[in-house]
PDB file of C-alpha atoms in Angstrom:
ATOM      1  CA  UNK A  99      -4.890  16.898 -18.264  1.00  0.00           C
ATOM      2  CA  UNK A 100      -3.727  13.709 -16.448  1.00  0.00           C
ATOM      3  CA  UNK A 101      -0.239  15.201 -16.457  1.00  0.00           C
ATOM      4  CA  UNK A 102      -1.296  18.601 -15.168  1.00  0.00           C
ATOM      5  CA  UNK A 103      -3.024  16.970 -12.232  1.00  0.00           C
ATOM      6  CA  UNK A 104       0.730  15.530 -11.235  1.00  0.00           C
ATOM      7  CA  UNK A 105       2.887  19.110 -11.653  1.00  0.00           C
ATOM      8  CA  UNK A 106       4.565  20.145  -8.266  1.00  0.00           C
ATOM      9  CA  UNK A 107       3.155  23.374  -8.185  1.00  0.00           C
ATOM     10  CA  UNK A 108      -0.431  22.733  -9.228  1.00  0.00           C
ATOM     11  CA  UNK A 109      -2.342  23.365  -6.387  1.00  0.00           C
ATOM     12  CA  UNK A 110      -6.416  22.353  -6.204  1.00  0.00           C
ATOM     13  CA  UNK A 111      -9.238  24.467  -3.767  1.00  0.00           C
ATOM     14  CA  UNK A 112     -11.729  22.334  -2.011  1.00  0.00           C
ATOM     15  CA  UNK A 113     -14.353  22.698  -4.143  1.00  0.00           C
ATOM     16  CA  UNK A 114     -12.347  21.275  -7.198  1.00  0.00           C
ATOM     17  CA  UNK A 115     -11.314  18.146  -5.079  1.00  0.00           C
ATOM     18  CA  UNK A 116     -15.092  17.491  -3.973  1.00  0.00           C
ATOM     19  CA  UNK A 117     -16.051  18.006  -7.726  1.00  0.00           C
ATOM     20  CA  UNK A 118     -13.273  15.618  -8.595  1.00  0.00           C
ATOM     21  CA  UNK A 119     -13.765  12.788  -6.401  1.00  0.00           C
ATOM     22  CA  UNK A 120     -17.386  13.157  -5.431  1.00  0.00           C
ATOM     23  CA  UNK A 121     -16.966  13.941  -1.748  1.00  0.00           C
ATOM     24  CA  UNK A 122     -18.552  16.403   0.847  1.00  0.00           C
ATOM     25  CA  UNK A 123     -15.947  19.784   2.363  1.00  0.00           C
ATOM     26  CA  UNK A 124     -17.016  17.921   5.679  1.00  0.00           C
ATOM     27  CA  UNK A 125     -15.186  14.685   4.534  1.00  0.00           C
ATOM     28  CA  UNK A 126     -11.744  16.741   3.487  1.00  0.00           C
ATOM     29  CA  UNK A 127     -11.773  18.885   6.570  1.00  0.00           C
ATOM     30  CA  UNK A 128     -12.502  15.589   8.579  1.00  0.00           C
ATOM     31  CA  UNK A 129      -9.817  13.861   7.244  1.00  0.00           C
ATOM     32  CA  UNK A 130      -7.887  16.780   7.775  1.00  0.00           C
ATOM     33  CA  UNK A 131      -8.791  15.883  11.224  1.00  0.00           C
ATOM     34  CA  UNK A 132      -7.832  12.997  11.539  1.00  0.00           C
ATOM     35  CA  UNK A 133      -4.030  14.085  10.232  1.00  0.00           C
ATOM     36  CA  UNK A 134      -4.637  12.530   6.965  1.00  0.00           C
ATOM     37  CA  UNK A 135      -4.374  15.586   4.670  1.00  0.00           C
ATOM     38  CA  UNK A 136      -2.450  18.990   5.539  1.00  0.00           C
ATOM     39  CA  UNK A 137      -3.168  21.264   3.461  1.00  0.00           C
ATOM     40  CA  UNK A 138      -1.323  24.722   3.503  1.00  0.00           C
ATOM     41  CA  UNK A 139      -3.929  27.619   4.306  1.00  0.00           C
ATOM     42  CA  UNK A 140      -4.385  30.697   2.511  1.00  0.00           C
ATOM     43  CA  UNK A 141      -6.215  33.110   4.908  1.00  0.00           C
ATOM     44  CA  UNK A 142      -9.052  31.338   5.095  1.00  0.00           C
ATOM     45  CA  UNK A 143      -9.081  28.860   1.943  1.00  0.00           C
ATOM     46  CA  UNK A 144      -7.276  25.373   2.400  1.00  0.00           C
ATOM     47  CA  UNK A 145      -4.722  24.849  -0.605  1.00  0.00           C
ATOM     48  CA  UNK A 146      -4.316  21.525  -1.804  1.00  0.00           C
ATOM     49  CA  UNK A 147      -1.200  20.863  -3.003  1.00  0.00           C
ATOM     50  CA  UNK A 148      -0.953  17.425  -5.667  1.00  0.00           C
ATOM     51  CA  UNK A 149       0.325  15.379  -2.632  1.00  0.00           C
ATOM     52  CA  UNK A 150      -2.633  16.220  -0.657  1.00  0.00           C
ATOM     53  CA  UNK A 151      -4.523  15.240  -4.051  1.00  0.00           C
ATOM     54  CA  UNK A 152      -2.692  11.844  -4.084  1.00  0.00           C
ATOM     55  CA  UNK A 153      -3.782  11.351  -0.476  1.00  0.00           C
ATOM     56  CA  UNK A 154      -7.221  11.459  -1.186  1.00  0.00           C
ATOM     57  CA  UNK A 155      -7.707   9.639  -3.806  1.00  0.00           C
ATOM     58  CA  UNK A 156      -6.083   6.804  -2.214  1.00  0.00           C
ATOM     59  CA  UNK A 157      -7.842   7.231   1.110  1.00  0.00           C
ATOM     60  CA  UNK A 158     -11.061   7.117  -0.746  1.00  0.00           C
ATOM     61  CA  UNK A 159      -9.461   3.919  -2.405  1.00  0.00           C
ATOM     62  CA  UNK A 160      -9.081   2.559   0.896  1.00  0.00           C
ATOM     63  CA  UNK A 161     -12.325   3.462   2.488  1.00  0.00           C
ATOM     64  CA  UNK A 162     -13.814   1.969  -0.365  1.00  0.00           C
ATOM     65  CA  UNK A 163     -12.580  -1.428  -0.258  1.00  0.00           C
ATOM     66  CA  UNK A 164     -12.742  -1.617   3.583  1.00  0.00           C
ATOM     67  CA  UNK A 165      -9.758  -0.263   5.278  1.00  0.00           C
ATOM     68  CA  UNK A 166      -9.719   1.638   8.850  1.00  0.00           C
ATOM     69  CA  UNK A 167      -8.843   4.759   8.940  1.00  0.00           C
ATOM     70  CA  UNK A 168      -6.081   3.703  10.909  1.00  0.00           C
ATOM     71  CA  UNK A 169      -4.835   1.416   8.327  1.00  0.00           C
ATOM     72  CA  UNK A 170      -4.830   4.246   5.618  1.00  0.00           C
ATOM     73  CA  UNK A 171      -2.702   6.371   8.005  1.00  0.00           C
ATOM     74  CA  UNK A 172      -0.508   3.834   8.635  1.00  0.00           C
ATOM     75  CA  UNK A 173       0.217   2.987   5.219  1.00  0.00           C
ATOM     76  CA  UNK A 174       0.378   7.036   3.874  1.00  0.00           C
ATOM     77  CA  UNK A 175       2.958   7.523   6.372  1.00  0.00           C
ATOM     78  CA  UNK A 176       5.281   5.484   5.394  1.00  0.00           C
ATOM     79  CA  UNK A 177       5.204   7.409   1.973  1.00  0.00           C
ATOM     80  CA  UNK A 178       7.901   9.661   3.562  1.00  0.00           C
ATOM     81  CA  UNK A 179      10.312   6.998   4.312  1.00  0.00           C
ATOM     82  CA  UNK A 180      13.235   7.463   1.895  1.00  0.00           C
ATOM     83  CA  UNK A 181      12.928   3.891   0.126  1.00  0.00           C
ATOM     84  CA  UNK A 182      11.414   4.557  -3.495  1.00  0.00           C
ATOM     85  CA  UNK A 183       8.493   3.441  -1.355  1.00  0.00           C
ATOM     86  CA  UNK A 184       8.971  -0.324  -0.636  1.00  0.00           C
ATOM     87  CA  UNK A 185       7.751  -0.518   2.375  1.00  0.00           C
ATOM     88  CA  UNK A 186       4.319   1.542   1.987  1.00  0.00           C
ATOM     89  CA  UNK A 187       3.964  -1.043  -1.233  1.00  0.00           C
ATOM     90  CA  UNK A 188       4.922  -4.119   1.608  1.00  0.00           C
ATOM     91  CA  UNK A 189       2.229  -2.804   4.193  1.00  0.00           C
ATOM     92  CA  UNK A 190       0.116  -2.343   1.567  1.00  0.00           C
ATOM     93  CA  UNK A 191       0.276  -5.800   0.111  1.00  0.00           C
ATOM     94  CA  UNK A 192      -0.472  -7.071   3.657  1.00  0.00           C
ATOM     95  CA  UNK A 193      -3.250  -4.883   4.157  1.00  0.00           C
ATOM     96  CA  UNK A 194      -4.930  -6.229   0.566  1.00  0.00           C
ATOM     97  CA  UNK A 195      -4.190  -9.478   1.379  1.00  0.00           C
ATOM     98  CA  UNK A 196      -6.210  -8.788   5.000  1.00  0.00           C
ATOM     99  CA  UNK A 197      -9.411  -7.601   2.870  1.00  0.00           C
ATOM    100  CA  UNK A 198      -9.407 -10.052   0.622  1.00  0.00           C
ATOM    101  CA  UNK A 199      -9.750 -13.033   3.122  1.00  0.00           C
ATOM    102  CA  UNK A 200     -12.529 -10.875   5.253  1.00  0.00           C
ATOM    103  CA  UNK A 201     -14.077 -10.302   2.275  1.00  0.00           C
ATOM    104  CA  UNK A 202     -14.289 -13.623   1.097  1.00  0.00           C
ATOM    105  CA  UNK A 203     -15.560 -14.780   4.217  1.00  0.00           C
ATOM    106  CA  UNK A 204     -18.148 -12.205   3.579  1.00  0.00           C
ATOM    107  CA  UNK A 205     -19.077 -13.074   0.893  1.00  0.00           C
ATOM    108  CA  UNK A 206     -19.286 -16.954   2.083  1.00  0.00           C
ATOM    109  CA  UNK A 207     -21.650 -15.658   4.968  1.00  0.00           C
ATOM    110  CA  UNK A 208     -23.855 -13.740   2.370  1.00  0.00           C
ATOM    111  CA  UNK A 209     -24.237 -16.870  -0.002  1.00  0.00           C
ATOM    112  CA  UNK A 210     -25.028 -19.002   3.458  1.00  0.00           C
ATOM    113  CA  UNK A 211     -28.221 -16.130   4.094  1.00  0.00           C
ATOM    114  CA  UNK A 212     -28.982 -16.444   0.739  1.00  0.00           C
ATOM    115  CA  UNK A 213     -29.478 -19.992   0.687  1.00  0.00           C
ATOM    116  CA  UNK A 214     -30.969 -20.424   4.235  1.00  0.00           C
ATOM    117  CA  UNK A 215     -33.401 -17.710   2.983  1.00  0.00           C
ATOM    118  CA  UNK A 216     -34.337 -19.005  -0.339  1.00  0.00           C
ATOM    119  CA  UNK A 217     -34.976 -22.669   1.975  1.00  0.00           C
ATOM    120  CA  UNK A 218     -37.183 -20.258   3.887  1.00  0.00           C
ATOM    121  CA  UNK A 219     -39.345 -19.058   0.969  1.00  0.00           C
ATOM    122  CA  UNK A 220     -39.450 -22.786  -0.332  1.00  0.00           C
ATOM    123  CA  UNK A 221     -41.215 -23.914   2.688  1.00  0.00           C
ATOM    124  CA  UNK A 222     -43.144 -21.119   3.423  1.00  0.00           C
ATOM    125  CA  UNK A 223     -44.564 -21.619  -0.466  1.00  0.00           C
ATOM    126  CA  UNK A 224     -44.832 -25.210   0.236  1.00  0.00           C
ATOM    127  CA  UNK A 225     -46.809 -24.037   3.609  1.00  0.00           C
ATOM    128  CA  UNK A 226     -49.256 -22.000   1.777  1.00  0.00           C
ATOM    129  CA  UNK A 227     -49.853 -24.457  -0.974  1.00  0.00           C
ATOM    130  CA  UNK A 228     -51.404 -26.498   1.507  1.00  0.00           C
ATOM    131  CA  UNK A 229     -53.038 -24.029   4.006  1.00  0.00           C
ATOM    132  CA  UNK A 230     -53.826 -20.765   1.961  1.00  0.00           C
ATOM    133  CA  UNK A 231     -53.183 -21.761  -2.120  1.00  0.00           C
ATOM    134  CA  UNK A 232     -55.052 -18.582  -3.156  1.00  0.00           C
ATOM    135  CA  UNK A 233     -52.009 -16.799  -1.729  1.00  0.00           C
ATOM    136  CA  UNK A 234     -50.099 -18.113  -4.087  1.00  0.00           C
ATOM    137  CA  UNK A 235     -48.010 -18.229  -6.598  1.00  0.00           C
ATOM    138  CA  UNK A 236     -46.660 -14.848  -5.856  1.00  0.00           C
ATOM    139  CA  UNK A 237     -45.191 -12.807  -3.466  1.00  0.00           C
ATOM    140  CA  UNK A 238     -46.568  -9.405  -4.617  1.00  0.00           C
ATOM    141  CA  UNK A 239     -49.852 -11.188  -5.439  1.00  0.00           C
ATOM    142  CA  UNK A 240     -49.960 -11.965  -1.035  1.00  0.00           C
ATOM    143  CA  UNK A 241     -48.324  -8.537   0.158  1.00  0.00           C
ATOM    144  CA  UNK A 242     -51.245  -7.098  -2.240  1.00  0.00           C
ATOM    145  CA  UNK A 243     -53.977  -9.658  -0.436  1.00  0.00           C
ATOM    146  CA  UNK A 244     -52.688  -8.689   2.453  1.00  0.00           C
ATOM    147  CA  UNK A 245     -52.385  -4.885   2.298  1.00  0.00           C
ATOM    148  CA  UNK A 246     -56.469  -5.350   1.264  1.00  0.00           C
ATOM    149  CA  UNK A 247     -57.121  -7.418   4.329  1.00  0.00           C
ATOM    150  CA  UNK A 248     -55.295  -5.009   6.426  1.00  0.00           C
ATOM    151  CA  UNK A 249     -57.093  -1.917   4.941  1.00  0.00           C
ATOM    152  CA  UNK A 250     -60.193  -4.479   6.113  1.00  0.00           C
ATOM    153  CA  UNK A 251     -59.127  -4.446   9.520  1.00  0.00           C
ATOM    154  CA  UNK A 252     -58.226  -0.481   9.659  1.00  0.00           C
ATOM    155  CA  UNK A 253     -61.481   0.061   8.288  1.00  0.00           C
ATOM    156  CA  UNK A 254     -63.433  -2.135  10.758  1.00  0.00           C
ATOM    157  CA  UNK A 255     -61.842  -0.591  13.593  1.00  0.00           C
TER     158      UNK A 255
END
């Protein structure tokens, strides 16, 4: 099957590409939009050819690692450069390289939240130990004390 999907001549409808890679009609006819994907018309039906295929699934690639639109474009067109495709593979590199380092510095502001909240939650435990210890020891045992007291408080009202 993997070969079949690479023929010249196969072509693919919509609704087999959305199947495929798990995407809307909107998304295809967006990026068709957008000037990412041309595909030739038959009356009213788009026809996919296994370029337009190939597009996709590496626009989807790119979306879902964190590219720009305008990155992906940049980087399909050079596909039709006439250079066994070393310089798409050369802007592609750099564009990698680009996610990984603002990924990583993601990821390096995540683990910083996650530590400045976990410090949170120790002294907000440490807080209620001394003020309110029957709120304690667990979260869901105080969101349920205090989903009671505010049922209270509706109720009084």
């Amino acid at each position: 099957m993997h070969a079949d999907l690479r023929r010249p001549h196969r072509t693919f409808t919509i609704r087999q590409l959305c199947v495929e890679f798990k995407c809307t009609p909107r998304a295809l006819r967006f990026y068709e939009d957008k000037g990412l994907l041309s595909p030739a018309r038959d009356g009213m039906n788009r026809v996919y050819s296994y370029k337009d295929r190939a597009r996709l699934q590496l626009i989807l690639r790119g979306k879902r690692v964190g590219l720009a639109l305008a990155e992906i474009r940049e980087i399909l067109d050079l596909y039709e450069l006439d250079d066994g495709g070393a310089t798409q593979n050369a802007k592609s590199l750099v564009k990698f390289r680009e996610r990984i380092v603002a990924l990583e510095a993601q990821r390096a502001d995540i683990d910083q939240a996650i530590e400045e909240l976990r410090r949170g939650c120790d002294a907000l435990e440490r807080h209620l130990a001394r003020t309110r210890p029957d709120l304690l020891p667990r979260a869901a045992d105080y969101d349920q004390v205090l989903r009671e007291r505010l049922g209270d408080l509706e109720h009084a009202k």
